[in-house]
Structure formats: structure tokens, C-alpha cells
Tab-separated table of C-alpha atoms in Angstrom:
chain	number	residue	atom	x	y	z
A	16	MET	CA	86.060	90.205	94.717
A	17	GLY	CA	83.856	92.201	97.092
A	18	THR	CA	83.171	95.429	95.217
A	19	TRP	CA	80.478	97.939	96.116
A	20	GLY	CA	81.254	100.823	93.788
A	21	MET	CA	83.438	102.111	90.999
A	22	GLY	CA	85.713	104.222	93.200
A	23	HIS	CA	89.359	103.241	93.347
A	24	PHE	CA	88.955	102.095	96.968
A	25	ASP	CA	85.460	100.588	96.671
A	26	SER	CA	86.502	96.959	97.065
A	27	ASP	CA	87.664	94.660	99.827
A	28	ALA	CA	91.141	94.377	98.304
A	29	ALA	CA	91.620	98.155	97.997
A	30	ALA	CA	90.235	98.856	101.472
A	31	ASP	CA	92.540	96.193	102.936
A	32	PHE	CA	95.420	97.769	101.025
A	33	ALA	CA	94.610	101.142	102.600
A	34	GLY	CA	94.677	99.432	105.987
A	35	SER	CA	98.079	97.938	105.240
A	36	LEU	CA	99.343	101.408	104.348
A	37	ASP	CA	98.017	102.724	107.667
A	38	ASP	CA	99.670	99.839	109.523
A	39	ALA	CA	103.043	100.332	107.827
A	40	PRO	CA	105.600	102.569	109.519
A	41	SER	CA	105.492	106.020	107.932
A	42	ASP	CA	108.919	105.549	106.339
A	43	LYS	CA	107.766	102.305	104.661
A	44	ARG	CA	104.503	103.497	103.073
A	45	GLU	CA	106.153	104.442	99.799
A	46	SER	CA	107.661	100.948	99.641
A	47	VAL	CA	104.189	99.415	99.922
A	48	ILE	CA	103.038	101.508	96.937
A	49	ARG	CA	106.171	100.699	94.941
A	50	GLU	CA	105.771	96.979	95.592
A	51	ALA	CA	102.149	96.960	94.375
A	52	LEU	CA	103.078	98.776	91.163
A	53	THR	CA	106.226	96.728	90.544
A	54	PHE	CA	104.291	93.479	90.887
A	55	VAL	CA	101.840	94.486	88.147
A	56	VAL	CA	104.528	95.868	85.834
A	57	GLY	CA	106.467	92.631	86.315
A	58	THR	CA	103.698	90.507	84.847
A	59	GLY	CA	104.322	89.766	81.214
A	60	PRO	CA	101.893	91.034	78.557
A	61	GLU	CA	100.767	87.455	77.830
A	62	GLU	CA	100.495	86.576	81.532
A	63	TYR	CA	97.066	86.800	83.141
A	64	LEU	CA	96.953	89.578	85.750
A	65	ASP	CA	94.739	88.683	88.713
A	66	ALA	CA	92.154	91.185	89.893
A	67	ASP	CA	93.626	91.746	93.351
A	68	GLY	CA	97.015	92.785	91.973
A	69	ALA	CA	95.314	95.103	89.518
A	70	VAL	CA	93.141	96.652	92.240
A	71	LEU	CA	96.234	97.422	94.345
A	72	ALA	CA	97.927	99.064	91.379
A	73	VAL	CA	94.890	101.245	90.678
A	74	ALA	CA	94.616	102.231	94.347
A	75	SER	CA	98.324	103.055	94.409
A	76	ALA	CA	97.990	105.137	91.254
A	77	ALA	CA	95.052	107.011	92.785
A	78	LEU	CA	97.190	107.947	95.791
A	79	LEU	CA	100.034	109.090	93.555
A	80	ALA	CA	97.709	111.073	91.290
A	81	ALA	CA	96.193	112.793	94.336
A	82	GLN	CA	99.555	114.460	94.894
A	83	ARG	CA	99.774	115.757	91.331
A	84	GLN	CA	98.405	118.887	89.756
A	85	GLY	CA	94.995	117.997	88.369
A	86	GLY	CA	94.720	114.933	90.586
A	87	THR	CA	91.672	114.187	92.677
A	88	PRO	CA	92.142	113.846	96.440
A	89	VAL	CA	91.400	110.432	97.883
A	90	ASP	CA	88.641	111.349	100.309
A	91	THR	CA	86.801	108.081	100.718
A	92	ALA	CA	86.349	106.438	104.099
A	93	TYR	CA	87.950	103.315	102.594
A	94	GLY	CA	91.253	105.013	101.742
A	95	PRO	CA	94.230	105.433	104.050
A	96	ASP	CA	93.691	107.436	107.228
A	97	GLU	CA	97.345	108.023	108.055
A	98	PRO	CA	99.395	110.752	106.342
A	99	LEU	CA	101.294	109.654	103.272
A	100	PRO	CA	104.743	110.881	102.328
A	101	ARG	CA	105.420	113.012	99.284
A	102	PHE	CA	106.032	110.180	96.826
A	103	ALA	CA	109.198	109.924	94.750
A	104	PRO	CA	108.799	111.230	91.175
A	105	ASP	CA	109.891	107.903	89.660
A	106	LEU	CA	106.690	106.278	90.906
A	107	GLY	CA	104.628	108.212	88.343
A	108	PRO	CA	106.081	106.472	85.269
A	109	LEU	CA	105.920	103.133	87.094
A	110	ALA	CA	102.233	103.735	87.824
A	111	VAL	CA	101.576	104.607	84.168
A	112	LEU	CA	103.070	101.262	83.124
A	113	ALA	CA	101.029	99.459	85.775
A	114	LEU	CA	97.789	101.103	84.651
A	115	ASP	CA	98.532	100.194	81.032
A	116	ARG	CA	98.851	96.589	82.204
A	117	VAL	CA	95.613	96.790	84.240
A	118	VAL	CA	93.515	97.803	81.213
A	119	ALA	CA	95.191	95.305	78.854
A	120	ASP	CA	93.455	92.229	77.447
A	121	GLU	CA	94.993	89.774	79.909
A	122	SER	CA	93.578	91.499	82.996
A	123	GLU	CA	91.002	89.836	85.218
A	124	LEU	CA	89.879	93.192	86.607
A	125	ARG	CA	89.104	94.482	83.116
A	126	GLU	CA	87.162	91.294	82.409
A	127	LEU	CA	85.173	91.563	85.634
A	128	TRP	CA	84.053	95.092	84.769
A	129	ALA	CA	83.203	93.940	81.237
A	130	ASP	CA	81.131	91.082	82.645
A	131	VAL	CA	78.859	93.587	84.402
A	132	GLY	CA	78.741	95.953	81.419
A	133	GLN	CA	80.633	98.769	83.136
A	134	ASP	CA	84.042	98.390	81.557
A	135	ALA	CA	83.875	101.675	79.612
A	136	GLN	CA	83.109	103.702	82.738
A	137	TRP	CA	85.724	101.819	84.792
A	138	ARG	CA	88.343	102.208	82.063
A	139	ALA	CA	87.648	105.955	81.849
A	140	GLY	CA	88.394	106.286	85.571
A	141	VAL	CA	91.653	104.362	85.232
A	142	LEU	CA	92.707	106.351	82.175
A	143	ALA	CA	91.971	109.611	84.004
A	144	LEU	CA	94.506	108.554	86.650
A	145	ARG	CA	96.945	107.613	83.904
A	146	GLU	CA	96.565	111.025	82.281
A	147	VAL	CA	97.390	112.862	85.509
A	148	LEU	CA	100.411	110.641	86.143
A	149	ALA	CA	101.670	110.775	82.554
A	150	ARG	CA	101.934	114.568	82.696
A	151	GLY	CA	104.979	114.213	84.898
A	152	ALA	CA	105.644	115.765	88.255
A	153	GLY	CA	103.778	118.904	87.205
A	154	GLY	CA	102.826	120.521	90.455
A	155	ALA	CA	101.930	119.120	93.811
A	156	GLN	CA	98.791	119.867	95.771
A	157	GLY	CA	100.698	120.736	98.886
A	158	ALA	CA	104.036	120.562	100.564
A	159	GLY	CA	105.226	117.848	102.888
A	160	GLU	CA	102.831	115.072	103.740
A	161	GLN	CA	99.342	114.727	102.340
A	162	GLU	CA	96.336	113.403	104.189
A	163	ALA	CA	94.681	110.679	102.114
A	164	GLY	CA	91.655	109.660	104.042
């Protein structure tokens, strides 16, 4: 996994994911997010979750959280450049489940951060996303589409 930082888009997999969002027709971008989250949630608790799937779920959650009150905008050069739709409210609970799976014992991404001694800091970033998403729809940062680049 090519990773150069702790940001949610600071890896080859996450940057490629942002590119796939940009390449998707605007009416299909939510589907790309939903698919990434659904894949991770669909892995059983005893099943080993590969790092790339986990990275896509975290990146998706970051984009969802950016639209929530208290969320941090995704303003990295590695994030999507194209406008994203206002995401459906049901994606928040799905993202919470996905993030719970990402930080679980059977997660390669968690293990990789532990191997370099940065798992506590990484986990804190993931749990901060989870907290924003777990609060519910709350308030949005803006109306209509949000720039995420």
C-alpha cells in the first residue's frame, strides 16, 4: 500500500478512488460511495478485511462526514475534484458500520498502522469521522452540491 501520510486520502488506493469518483457520471457518484461502504459492511466479523477495501470505506466516510455539521471539508489535492451530490441520509449509518469494521481486529489496515506504531493516531482520525456520522443528519455545511477537492 503506497501511503505518504495519515490523511484519509493520503494513499494510492484513496487517491485512485477519488479519481474514480471524478470519472463517474455525476448521478452515479453516490453509488460508488455506497458500493465501497457496502463491501466493507458485508465482510463478516471473522473475515479478514483487506487494506484497500478499508481505505475506500474511510475515504467514503470522510466525504460523507464533510457534508455533516462538525465535519471537516476534504480539501486535499488527492481528494475528488468534481462536485459531489448531497448524499442520502441512509449512508451515514452504513458508514458508521463500515468504520466499526475497519478498526476491528480482523482489519489489515488497522494492522498496518499498528506495525508502524501509529495505530492510536490513525484510529483517532477514523473514530472522529465515526462520531460526526453517528450524530445523524444534524446539519449540512451547504445546500446542493459540495465541492470536495
